[in-house]
Amino acid sequence: MLNLLPEWTYHYGEFWKAIKIRNLWFIRLRYLAAVILFGFFLTGEFLFHLNFSIEQIIAINGINFLILLYNVIVHSIRKYVSSEPGKFNGLHLSLIQMILDLSALMLLVYYTGLIESPLYMFFIFHMIIGSLILPGYIIYITAGLVSCAFALLTFFQRLNLIENHFIPGLYTGSRPHTLTYDILFVIIFAIMLFISVYIANKIAHQLYQRERQLRSSLEKLNEAEIAKQKYTIGIVHEIKTPIAAVHSILELIKNGYVGNVSELVEQKIQRAELRTEEALQLIKNILNISKLRLLEIRLTDEINVSVFIKNILDTFSDMAKEKSIALIFVDNTNEQLSIKSDKILLELVISNVISNALKYVEEGGTVEVRLDFKEEKFSIEVCDNGIGIPQKETDKIFEQFYRASNIDRTIHEGSGMGLAIVKEIVEKLGGIIKVTSPSRLAQANRPGTNFEIVIPTRYKQNEYDIFEVNKEDYLES
Ligand code: ATP
Ligand code: MG
């Protein structure tokens, strides 16, 4: 099998993908070309009165029919063509298409006046397209063959060895050109073909090279990110061990296992214990976000989203009651929505946003969770009438450790990591998260916040995710 693969594209998967896409693009373009050719014939004949001869009418429409026919055949076999260098592959299909197109075009040009044909420019267009796919030497050979065929036909015509098919409606006299004109035309035509091939080939080559460089930089960046996350996990784990030990010791002292402690000491120990708990919570969040970045997500859990959200809301009902908050669920999917996703990660997302709403809504407030489904995406909206987020800060709240300026740190505990984790997961699931404040539940002094999470139900995971684990053991809880 003829090897058409340019040497600079060996072992390069992207190349085959591009070839497949371009082949399909040519097929679609060819359907359009057939329609345009028919349009050219109709307008030429009936609007501009070009007076095509009977032979020309049969030839133009016959060639157009053939173009459509081979296009349908190529279109239907396209899917079965391999992407392997040694076999009949996408490049061979491109070459066959190019040969068929050039032959059809040569016939069309011949039947519409050859050197006088308004269609000859399409050869250049074909050369450029061919150069984007096939190796240079094939296109140079093709350009040579097209130039020779064009020159031969022109001179056979001049010598009356073959019939002339000028479009009658375009001319007043008989033969409009001298021999010198024909020679010049053919030479310039050939030069134009070769220059077009040269330029297009160079550009295609450079584009593939650039693409390859980009991909390799991306891979290096990804490796560096993985190394960074592993390093963070290592360090933070080391810090976690002594803090956990301090926490246990404080508990021993507080519970009187090492002798009696005065009330004042107990108070101080309680404070110290609280601070170590905060530090442990922070460590847990940092570990989770780093681990999430290394995690491969398998969308294999069958989830009925309505039931899933109801169950999560149940776990928050006591907390809502304590603060007299109305926790409302509006389900616009009629409990029909069943998806394949990752239960643990999805739960982490939804509970984080709901727990924030409950945390930042004052006594007697409202938190409304709304579920919708459209265009293969489901959206979960968590809307409240709490303290809201200052408009200038809405973009920053997804950054690690960021907490908005309007919170009261003595009441609202936290490390500012929850939403960073949420964003990380939502993006891994191929979705987006948006925040707006004030929300549609806004009241006087209660601007409220609205979080909207949109996740596609079909999603191809990132090819760089590196390993799969049991998330319940893997993530810190
Ligand atoms: P934790 O790490 O415990 O979640 P946190 O809740 O402060 O701490 P995030 O969940 O990341 O951290 O939220 C970041 C900030 O966004 C919060 O500190 C708060 O200022 C703001 N925020 C988030 N949700 C709301 C909400 N529903 N209403 C008002 N402000 C909010
Ligand atoms: Mg939070």
Short mmCIF file of C-alpha atoms and ligand atoms in Angstrom, two decimals:
data_model
loop_
_atom_site.label_atom_id
_atom_site.label_comp_id
_atom_site.label_asym_id
_atom_site.label_seq_id
_atom_site.Cartn_x
_atom_site.Cartn_y
_atom_site.Cartn_z
CA MET A 1 0.00 0.00 0.00
CA LEU A 2 1.34 3.43 -0.99
CA ASN A 3 2.59 5.23 2.11
CA LEU A 4 1.12 8.72 1.99
CA LEU A 5 2.01 9.71 5.51
CA PRO A 6 4.29 12.78 5.62
CA GLU A 7 7.42 11.92 7.64
CA TRP A 8 6.73 14.70 10.15
CA THR A 9 3.47 13.14 11.23
CA TYR A 10 4.61 9.66 12.27
CA HIS A 11 3.06 8.29 15.50
CA TYR A 12 0.90 11.33 15.68
CA GLY A 13 -2.72 10.56 16.61
CA GLU A 14 -3.86 14.13 16.10
CA PHE A 15 -2.91 13.88 12.45
CA TRP A 16 -5.39 11.06 11.82
CA LYS A 17 -8.13 12.90 13.64
CA ALA A 18 -7.48 15.97 11.48
CA ILE A 19 -7.54 13.84 8.31
CA LYS A 20 -10.89 12.33 9.28
CA ILE A 21 -12.37 15.73 9.96
CA ARG A 22 -10.98 17.19 6.75
CA ASN A 23 -12.25 14.28 4.66
CA LEU A 24 -15.74 14.87 6.01
CA TRP A 25 -15.35 18.56 5.37
CA PHE A 26 -14.47 17.87 1.69
CA ILE A 27 -17.47 15.60 1.32
CA ARG A 28 -19.80 18.31 2.61
CA LEU A 29 -18.09 20.91 0.47
CA ARG A 30 -18.57 18.70 -2.58
CA TYR A 31 -22.34 18.48 -2.02
CA LEU A 32 -22.32 22.26 -1.94
CA ALA A 33 -20.14 22.39 -5.09
CA ALA A 34 -22.67 20.19 -6.93
CA VAL A 35 -25.48 22.54 -5.97
CA ILE A 36 -23.43 25.58 -7.03
CA LEU A 37 -22.57 23.93 -10.37
CA PHE A 38 -26.22 23.27 -11.02
CA GLY A 39 -26.93 26.89 -10.06
CA PHE A 40 -24.19 28.01 -12.49
CA PHE A 41 -25.82 26.00 -15.26
CA LEU A 42 -29.35 27.29 -14.55
CA THR A 43 -28.42 30.98 -14.15
CA GLY A 44 -26.03 30.76 -17.13
CA GLU A 45 -28.64 29.23 -19.36
CA PHE A 46 -31.76 31.11 -18.31
CA LEU A 47 -30.54 34.37 -16.77
CA PHE A 48 -27.37 35.23 -18.70
CA HIS A 49 -28.35 33.39 -21.87
CA LEU A 50 -24.99 31.70 -22.33
CA ASN A 51 -26.57 29.38 -24.92
CA PHE A 52 -24.86 26.17 -23.84
CA SER A 53 -24.70 23.62 -26.66
CA ILE A 54 -26.55 20.30 -26.27
CA GLU A 55 -23.19 18.59 -25.69
CA GLN A 56 -22.32 21.11 -22.97
CA ILE A 57 -25.71 20.69 -21.27
CA ILE A 58 -25.28 16.90 -21.22
CA ALA A 59 -21.63 17.15 -20.13
CA ILE A 60 -22.15 19.70 -17.30
CA ASN A 61 -25.14 17.88 -15.83
CA GLY A 62 -23.66 14.42 -16.42
CA ILE A 63 -20.42 15.38 -14.65
CA ASN A 64 -22.41 16.95 -11.83
CA PHE A 65 -24.39 13.74 -11.46
CA LEU A 66 -21.13 11.73 -11.35
CA ILE A 67 -19.72 14.10 -8.70
CA LEU A 68 -22.79 13.55 -6.55
CA LEU A 69 -22.65 9.79 -7.11
CA TYR A 70 -19.01 9.33 -6.09
CA ASN A 71 -19.53 11.72 -3.20
CA VAL A 72 -22.35 9.57 -1.83
CA ILE A 73 -20.12 6.48 -2.18
CA VAL A 74 -17.14 8.17 -0.47
CA HIS A 75 -19.46 9.49 2.25
CA SER A 76 -20.78 6.01 3.02
CA ILE A 77 -17.38 4.22 3.07
CA ARG A 78 -15.67 6.98 5.06
CA LYS A 79 -16.56 5.45 8.46
CA TYR A 80 -14.95 2.11 7.62
CA VAL A 81 -11.60 3.52 6.58
CA SER A 82 -8.75 2.77 8.99
CA SER A 83 -6.22 5.15 10.56
CA GLU A 84 -3.17 2.92 10.18
CA PRO A 85 -0.22 3.74 7.97
CA GLY A 86 0.09 0.21 6.45
CA LYS A 87 -3.56 -0.18 5.46
CA PHE A 88 -6.05 1.61 3.24
CA ASN A 89 -6.52 4.72 5.37
CA GLY A 90 -7.95 8.24 5.42
CA LEU A 91 -5.06 9.54 3.33
CA HIS A 92 -5.76 7.07 0.52
CA LEU A 93 -9.37 8.16 0.62
CA SER A 94 -8.23 11.79 0.33
CA LEU A 95 -6.03 10.92 -2.65
CA ILE A 96 -8.85 9.07 -4.41
CA GLN A 97 -11.17 12.02 -3.80
CA MET A 98 -8.59 14.40 -5.17
CA ILE A 99 -8.04 12.31 -8.33
CA LEU A 100 -11.82 12.07 -8.90
CA ASP A 101 -12.30 15.80 -8.28
CA LEU A 102 -9.47 16.82 -10.57
CA SER A 103 -10.70 14.51 -13.34
CA ALA A 104 -14.25 15.86 -12.99
CA LEU A 105 -12.93 19.42 -12.97
CA MET A 106 -10.71 18.82 -16.01
CA LEU A 107 -13.73 17.49 -17.94
CA LEU A 108 -15.85 20.43 -16.80
CA VAL A 109 -13.17 22.90 -17.78
CA TYR A 110 -12.82 21.20 -21.15
CA TYR A 111 -16.56 21.30 -21.80
CA THR A 112 -16.79 24.96 -20.82
CA GLY A 113 -14.00 26.30 -23.05
CA LEU A 114 -10.73 25.03 -21.50
CA ILE A 115 -8.47 28.12 -21.59
CA GLU A 116 -11.64 30.26 -21.82
CA SER A 117 -13.48 28.41 -19.05
CA PRO A 118 -14.50 30.48 -16.04
CA LEU A 119 -14.01 27.34 -13.94
CA TYR A 120 -10.25 26.75 -14.37
CA MET A 121 -9.43 28.70 -11.18
CA PHE A 122 -10.85 25.82 -9.17
CA PHE A 123 -7.66 23.87 -9.91
CA ILE A 124 -5.76 26.20 -7.60
CA PHE A 125 -8.34 25.73 -4.90
CA HIS A 126 -7.92 21.94 -5.22
CA MET A 127 -4.16 22.18 -5.00
CA ILE A 128 -4.40 24.16 -1.77
CA ILE A 129 -6.84 21.72 -0.22
CA GLY A 130 -4.73 18.73 -1.29
CA SER A 131 -1.62 20.31 0.21
CA LEU A 132 -3.31 20.52 3.60
CA ILE A 133 -3.60 16.75 3.68
CA LEU A 134 -1.26 14.91 1.36
CA PRO A 135 2.54 14.86 1.34
CA GLY A 136 4.26 17.47 -0.82
CA TYR A 137 5.60 15.08 -3.48
CA ILE A 138 2.12 13.76 -4.31
CA ILE A 139 0.76 17.27 -4.76
CA TYR A 140 3.75 18.38 -6.84
CA ILE A 141 3.27 15.34 -9.11
CA THR A 142 -0.45 16.13 -9.31
CA ALA A 143 0.23 19.79 -10.12
CA GLY A 144 2.63 18.62 -12.86
CA LEU A 145 0.05 16.21 -14.31
CA VAL A 146 -2.73 18.83 -14.23
CA SER A 147 -0.46 21.39 -15.96
CA CYS A 148 0.54 18.86 -18.66
CA ALA A 149 -3.03 17.74 -19.25
CA PHE A 150 -4.20 21.35 -19.45
CA ALA A 151 -1.40 22.28 -21.87
CA LEU A 152 -1.98 19.21 -24.06
CA LEU A 153 -5.72 19.77 -24.28
CA THR A 154 -5.15 23.45 -25.11
CA PHE A 155 -2.80 22.62 -27.96
CA PHE A 156 -4.85 19.69 -29.24
CA GLN A 157 -7.72 22.12 -29.36
CA ARG A 158 -5.66 24.73 -31.19
CA LEU A 159 -4.62 22.05 -33.71
CA ASN A 160 -8.28 21.02 -33.99
CA LEU A 161 -7.45 17.49 -32.86
CA ILE A 162 -10.23 17.76 -30.32
CA GLU A 163 -13.44 19.69 -30.41
CA ASN A 164 -13.78 23.28 -29.06
CA HIS A 165 -16.42 23.83 -26.41
CA PHE A 166 -16.37 27.57 -25.81
CA ILE A 167 -19.54 28.82 -24.18
CA PRO A 168 -21.28 30.49 -27.13
CA GLY A 169 -22.98 33.20 -25.08
CA LEU A 170 -19.58 34.53 -23.85
CA TYR A 171 -18.03 35.43 -27.24
CA THR A 172 -18.71 37.52 -30.26
CA GLY A 173 -15.92 36.45 -32.63
CA SER A 174 -14.40 33.03 -33.33
CA ARG A 175 -10.91 32.24 -31.95
CA PRO A 176 -9.98 35.10 -29.59
CA HIS A 177 -6.27 34.39 -28.82
CA THR A 178 -2.88 34.07 -30.50
CA LEU A 179 -0.61 31.05 -29.97
CA THR A 180 1.66 33.19 -27.74
CA TYR A 181 -1.32 33.93 -25.49
CA ASP A 182 -2.07 30.21 -25.16
CA ILE A 183 1.58 29.42 -24.35
CA LEU A 184 1.80 32.23 -21.79
CA PHE A 185 -1.48 31.22 -20.23
CA VAL A 186 -0.46 27.60 -19.82
CA ILE A 187 2.93 28.54 -18.33
CA ILE A 188 1.42 31.03 -15.88
CA PHE A 189 -1.27 28.56 -14.99
CA ALA A 190 1.38 25.93 -14.16
CA ILE A 191 3.44 28.44 -12.15
CA MET A 192 0.37 29.46 -10.15
CA LEU A 193 -0.40 25.84 -9.37
CA PHE A 194 3.15 25.14 -8.16
CA ILE A 195 3.40 28.32 -6.08
CA SER A 196 0.02 27.59 -4.44
CA VAL A 197 1.17 24.06 -3.63
CA TYR A 198 4.47 25.30 -2.22
CA ILE A 199 2.87 27.92 0.04
CA ALA A 200 -0.01 25.72 1.23
CA ASN A 201 2.37 22.82 1.93
CA LYS A 202 4.68 25.00 3.98
CA ILE A 203 1.79 26.38 6.00
CA ALA A 204 0.31 22.91 6.62
CA HIS A 205 3.72 21.61 7.71
CA GLN A 206 4.22 24.51 10.12
CA LEU A 207 0.72 24.11 11.53
CA TYR A 208 1.28 20.45 12.34
CA GLN A 209 4.63 21.24 13.91
CA ARG A 210 3.06 23.98 16.04
CA GLU A 211 0.30 21.64 17.10
CA ARG A 212 2.84 19.03 18.12
CA GLN A 213 4.85 21.58 20.13
CA LEU A 214 1.68 22.73 21.88
CA ARG A 215 0.69 19.19 22.76
CA SER A 216 4.10 18.39 24.15
CA SER A 217 4.12 21.62 26.22
CA LEU A 218 0.69 20.72 27.53
CA GLU A 219 1.92 17.28 28.52
CA LYS A 220 4.94 18.79 30.31
CA LEU A 221 2.70 21.27 32.13
CA ASN A 222 0.43 18.46 33.16
CA GLU A 223 3.32 16.39 34.46
CA ALA A 224 4.54 19.41 36.45
CA GLU A 225 1.06 19.91 37.90
CA ILE A 226 0.89 16.26 38.94
CA ALA A 227 4.33 16.50 40.56
CA LYS A 228 3.24 19.67 42.38
CA GLN A 229 0.08 18.06 43.72
CA LYS A 230 1.98 14.98 44.89
CA TYR A 231 4.51 17.19 46.64
CA THR A 232 1.72 19.14 48.37
CA ILE A 233 0.04 15.92 49.49
CA GLY A 234 3.37 14.66 50.91
CA ILE A 235 4.13 17.84 52.85
CA VAL A 236 0.62 18.40 54.16
CA HIS A 237 0.43 14.78 55.31
CA GLU A 238 3.63 15.30 57.28
CA ILE A 239 2.08 18.37 58.96
CA LYS A 240 -1.16 16.52 59.69
CA THR A 241 0.49 13.81 61.81
CA PRO A 242 1.95 16.07 64.59
CA ILE A 243 -1.19 18.25 64.68
CA ALA A 244 -3.38 15.16 65.09
CA ALA A 245 -1.04 14.03 67.88
CA VAL A 246 -1.31 17.44 69.61
CA HIS A 247 -5.10 17.19 69.31
CA SER A 248 -5.15 13.74 70.99
CA ILE A 249 -2.83 14.94 73.78
CA LEU A 250 -5.03 17.98 74.41
CA GLU A 251 -8.03 15.69 74.64
CA LEU A 252 -6.24 13.46 77.16
CA ILE A 253 -5.39 16.48 79.32
CA LYS A 254 -8.91 17.93 78.98
CA ASN A 255 -10.51 14.63 80.01
CA GLY A 256 -8.28 14.48 83.11
CA TYR A 257 -6.28 11.39 82.14
CA VAL A 258 -3.02 13.10 83.16
CA GLY A 259 -4.25 14.59 86.39
CA ASN A 260 -6.66 17.29 87.44
CA VAL A 261 -6.77 20.55 85.49
CA SER A 262 -8.07 23.84 86.77
CA GLU A 263 -11.08 25.46 85.08
CA LEU A 264 -8.88 28.15 83.56
CA VAL A 265 -6.49 25.57 82.08
CA GLU A 266 -9.46 23.56 80.77
CA GLN A 267 -10.81 26.66 79.03
CA LYS A 268 -7.44 27.33 77.42
CA ILE A 269 -7.15 23.69 76.38
CA GLN A 270 -10.61 23.81 74.84
CA ARG A 271 -9.58 26.82 72.78
CA ALA A 272 -6.35 25.11 71.72
CA GLU A 273 -8.34 22.01 70.79
CA LEU A 274 -10.71 24.10 68.67
CA ARG A 275 -7.78 25.69 66.85
CA THR A 276 -6.16 22.30 66.16
CA GLU A 277 -9.52 21.06 64.85
CA GLU A 278 -9.63 24.05 62.50
CA ALA A 279 -6.08 23.28 61.38
CA LEU A 280 -7.01 19.62 60.77
CA GLN A 281 -10.08 20.69 58.77
CA LEU A 282 -7.91 22.97 56.67
CA ILE A 283 -5.41 20.17 56.09
CA LYS A 284 -8.24 17.86 55.07
CA ASN A 285 -9.43 20.42 52.51
CA ILE A 286 -5.95 21.00 51.09
CA LEU A 287 -5.38 17.27 50.79
CA ASN A 288 -8.74 16.79 49.11
CA ILE A 289 -8.19 19.47 46.51
CA SER A 290 -4.74 18.11 45.64
CA LYS A 291 -6.04 14.55 45.49
CA LEU A 292 -8.98 15.60 43.34
CA ARG A 293 -6.55 17.01 40.79
CA LEU A 294 -4.96 13.59 40.48
CA LEU A 295 -8.20 11.71 40.45
CA GLU A 296 -9.66 9.89 37.50
CA ILE A 297 -13.39 10.24 37.44
CA ARG A 298 -15.45 7.25 36.35
CA LEU A 299 -18.99 8.21 35.52
CA THR A 300 -20.42 4.82 36.37
CA ASP A 301 -22.86 5.43 39.25
CA GLU A 302 -26.50 5.35 38.16
CA ILE A 303 -28.11 8.32 39.89
CA ASN A 304 -31.70 9.50 39.98
CA VAL A 305 -30.90 13.16 40.54
CA SER A 306 -34.20 14.05 42.29
CA VAL A 307 -33.90 11.26 44.84
CA PHE A 308 -30.21 12.00 45.25
CA ILE A 309 -30.83 15.67 46.07
CA LYS A 310 -33.73 14.84 48.40
CA ASN A 311 -31.46 12.49 50.36
CA ILE A 312 -28.80 15.18 50.67
CA LEU A 313 -31.42 17.72 51.79
CA ASP A 314 -32.60 15.26 54.48
CA THR A 315 -29.14 15.31 56.02
CA PHE A 316 -29.42 19.12 56.36
CA SER A 317 -32.98 19.23 57.74
CA ASP A 318 -31.91 19.37 61.43
CA MET A 319 -29.45 22.16 60.74
CA ALA A 320 -32.18 24.10 58.87
CA LYS A 321 -34.68 23.57 61.71
CA GLU A 322 -32.16 24.81 64.29
CA LYS A 323 -31.92 28.15 62.44
CA SER A 324 -35.63 28.15 61.45
CA ILE A 325 -34.62 28.21 57.80
CA ALA A 326 -37.15 27.12 55.16
CA LEU A 327 -35.28 24.54 53.07
CA ILE A 328 -37.32 24.13 49.86
CA PHE A 329 -36.81 21.74 46.94
CA VAL A 330 -38.33 22.62 43.55
CA ASP A 331 -37.99 19.70 41.15
CA ASN A 332 -38.73 20.55 37.51
CA THR A 333 -37.66 17.13 36.20
CA ASN A 334 -40.64 15.16 37.56
CA GLU A 335 -38.16 12.70 39.10
CA GLN A 336 -37.39 11.42 35.58
CA LEU A 337 -33.77 12.41 35.38
CA SER A 338 -31.44 9.47 35.71
CA ILE A 339 -27.76 10.03 34.96
CA LYS A 340 -24.45 8.25 35.13
CA SER A 341 -22.04 10.20 37.28
CA ASP A 342 -19.81 10.00 40.31
CA LYS A 343 -21.93 9.80 43.49
CA ILE A 344 -19.29 10.80 45.99
CA LEU A 345 -18.03 13.79 44.06
CA LEU A 346 -21.50 15.00 43.10
CA GLU A 347 -22.58 14.76 46.72
CA LEU A 348 -19.52 16.75 47.78
CA VAL A 349 -20.51 19.50 45.33
CA ILE A 350 -24.17 19.74 46.30
CA SER A 351 -23.65 19.48 50.05
CA ASN A 352 -20.92 22.11 50.02
CA VAL A 353 -23.14 24.65 48.28
CA ILE A 354 -26.18 23.85 50.45
CA SER A 355 -24.14 23.96 53.67
CA ASN A 356 -22.80 27.38 52.60
CA ALA A 357 -26.33 28.64 52.01
CA LEU A 358 -27.42 27.44 55.48
CA LYS A 359 -24.29 28.93 57.02
CA TYR A 360 -24.65 32.38 55.42
CA VAL A 361 -28.42 32.72 55.81
CA GLU A 362 -29.63 34.28 59.05
CA GLU A 363 -32.37 32.85 61.32
CA GLY A 364 -35.75 32.62 59.62
CA GLY A 365 -34.30 32.82 56.09
CA THR A 366 -34.99 30.73 53.00
CA VAL A 367 -32.87 28.33 50.96
CA GLU A 368 -34.37 27.07 47.73
CA VAL A 369 -32.84 24.22 45.73
CA ARG A 370 -34.13 23.96 42.18
CA LEU A 371 -33.46 21.13 39.73
CA ASP A 372 -33.87 21.51 35.95
CA PHE A 373 -32.95 19.52 32.87
CA LYS A 374 -32.52 20.78 29.33
CA GLU A 375 -30.34 20.10 26.27
CA GLU A 376 -28.59 17.10 27.85
CA LYS A 377 -27.53 19.17 30.84
CA PHE A 378 -28.97 19.31 34.30
CA SER A 379 -28.79 22.38 36.47
CA ILE A 380 -28.96 22.67 40.21
CA GLU A 381 -29.65 26.09 41.56
CA VAL A 382 -29.16 26.90 45.23
CA CYS A 383 -30.73 30.24 46.02
CA ASP A 384 -30.89 31.97 49.40
CA ASN A 385 -31.75 35.27 51.00
CA GLY A 386 -28.70 35.40 53.25
CA ILE A 387 -25.89 37.91 53.67
CA GLY A 388 -25.02 37.83 49.95
CA ILE A 389 -21.61 38.41 48.38
CA PRO A 390 -20.25 41.87 47.47
CA GLN A 391 -20.40 42.14 43.67
CA LYS A 392 -16.67 42.80 43.27
CA GLU A 393 -15.85 39.58 45.08
CA THR A 394 -18.12 37.08 43.31
CA ASP A 395 -15.29 35.92 41.00
CA LYS A 396 -12.82 35.45 43.85
CA ILE A 397 -14.86 33.16 46.11
CA PHE A 398 -13.80 30.10 44.07
CA GLU A 399 -10.13 30.76 44.87
CA GLN A 400 -8.55 28.65 47.59
CA PHE A 401 -8.75 30.27 51.07
CA TYR A 402 -10.78 33.24 49.84
CA ARG A 403 -13.57 34.41 52.15
CA ALA A 404 -15.68 37.45 51.28
CA SER A 405 -15.20 40.70 53.23
CA ASN A 406 -18.80 40.85 54.50
CA ILE A 407 -18.68 37.69 56.63
CA ASP A 408 -18.34 37.77 60.38
CA ARG A 409 -15.46 35.40 61.09
CA THR A 410 -16.53 35.01 64.73
CA ILE A 411 -19.88 33.54 63.62
CA HIS A 412 -19.11 32.02 60.23
CA GLU A 413 -16.38 29.44 60.69
CA GLY A 414 -14.55 28.10 57.69
CA SER A 415 -11.34 28.01 55.73
CA GLY A 416 -12.48 29.30 52.31
CA MET A 417 -11.72 25.97 50.63
CA GLY A 418 -15.24 24.57 50.08
CA LEU A 419 -16.00 26.34 46.81
CA ALA A 420 -12.50 25.72 45.43
CA ILE A 421 -13.18 21.99 45.84
CA VAL A 422 -16.67 22.40 44.34
CA LYS A 423 -15.27 24.18 41.27
CA GLU A 424 -12.54 21.58 40.82
CA ILE A 425 -15.11 18.77 40.80
CA VAL A 426 -17.68 20.57 38.63
CA GLU A 427 -14.99 21.20 36.00
CA LYS A 428 -13.87 17.58 36.19
CA LEU A 429 -17.46 16.60 35.45
CA GLY A 430 -17.38 18.91 32.42
CA GLY A 431 -19.73 21.46 33.98
CA ILE A 432 -19.70 25.07 35.09
CA ILE A 433 -20.62 26.90 38.27
CA LYS A 434 -21.94 30.45 38.34
CA VAL A 435 -22.73 32.77 41.22
CA THR A 436 -24.93 35.85 41.34
CA SER A 437 -25.71 38.16 44.21
CA PRO A 438 -28.26 39.62 45.01
CA SER A 439 -30.44 36.62 44.31
CA ARG A 440 -34.04 36.46 43.15
CA LEU A 441 -35.07 35.88 46.79
CA ALA A 442 -33.48 39.18 47.88
CA GLN A 443 -35.20 41.16 50.62
CA ALA A 444 -34.30 44.34 52.48
CA ASN A 445 -30.91 43.75 54.24
CA ARG A 446 -30.86 40.21 52.87
CA PRO A 447 -29.42 40.40 49.36
CA GLY A 448 -28.99 36.64 49.11
CA THR A 449 -26.84 34.54 46.79
CA ASN A 450 -27.64 32.28 43.87
CA PHE A 451 -25.36 29.41 42.84
CA GLU A 452 -26.08 27.64 39.58
CA ILE A 453 -24.29 24.43 38.67
CA VAL A 454 -24.76 23.07 35.15
CA ILE A 455 -23.42 19.60 34.38
CA PRO A 456 -23.72 17.72 31.08
CA THR A 457 -25.18 14.22 31.28
CA ARG A 458 -22.79 13.00 28.58
CA TYR A 459 -19.19 13.89 29.14
CA LYS A 460 -15.86 12.57 27.91
CA GLN A 461 -13.37 12.65 30.72
CA ASN A 462 -9.99 14.31 30.55
CA GLU A 463 -7.41 11.99 29.01
CA TYR A 464 -4.78 13.23 31.45
CA ASP A 465 -6.52 11.99 34.61
CA ILE A 466 -4.15 9.48 36.01
CA PHE A 467 -5.53 6.98 38.40
CA GLU A 468 -8.66 5.44 39.72
CA VAL A 469 -9.21 4.80 43.42
CA ASN A 470 -11.88 4.05 45.95
CA LYS A 471 -12.83 7.66 46.69
CA GLU A 472 -14.31 6.92 50.11
CA ASP A 473 -10.88 5.81 51.32
CA TYR A 474 -8.94 8.19 49.14
CA LEU A 475 -10.52 11.55 50.08
CA GLU A 476 -10.13 12.90 53.62
CA SER A 477 -13.31 12.93 55.66
P1 ATP B 1 -15.24 26.21 54.14
O1 ATP B 1 -13.86 25.90 53.67
O2 ATP B 1 -15.55 25.69 55.47
O3 ATP B 1 -16.28 25.88 53.13
P2 ATP B 1 -16.12 28.87 53.55
O4 ATP B 1 -17.55 28.47 53.57
O5 ATP B 1 -15.77 30.22 54.04
O6 ATP B 1 -15.23 27.81 54.30
P3 ATP B 1 -16.23 28.53 50.72
O7 ATP B 1 -17.31 27.53 50.85
O8 ATP B 1 -15.13 28.27 49.76
O9 ATP B 1 -15.52 28.79 52.11
O10 ATP B 1 -16.87 29.92 50.36
C1 ATP B 1 -16.01 31.02 50.08
C2 ATP B 1 -16.70 32.31 50.49
O11 ATP B 1 -17.79 32.55 49.64
C3 ATP B 1 -17.29 32.29 51.86
O12 ATP B 1 -16.32 32.58 52.84
C4 ATP B 1 -18.34 33.38 51.75
O13 ATP B 1 -17.73 34.64 51.90
C5 ATP B 1 -18.81 33.25 50.34
N1 ATP B 1 -20.06 32.46 50.24
C6 ATP B 1 -20.18 31.20 49.80
N2 ATP B 1 -21.46 30.82 49.78
C7 ATP B 1 -22.17 31.87 50.21
C8 ATP B 1 -23.57 32.11 50.43
N3 ATP B 1 -24.48 31.18 50.18
N4 ATP B 1 -23.92 33.34 50.87
C9 ATP B 1 -23.01 34.27 51.11
N5 ATP B 1 -21.70 34.13 50.95
C10 ATP B 1 -21.29 32.93 50.51
MG MG B 2 -18.10 26.56 52.62
#
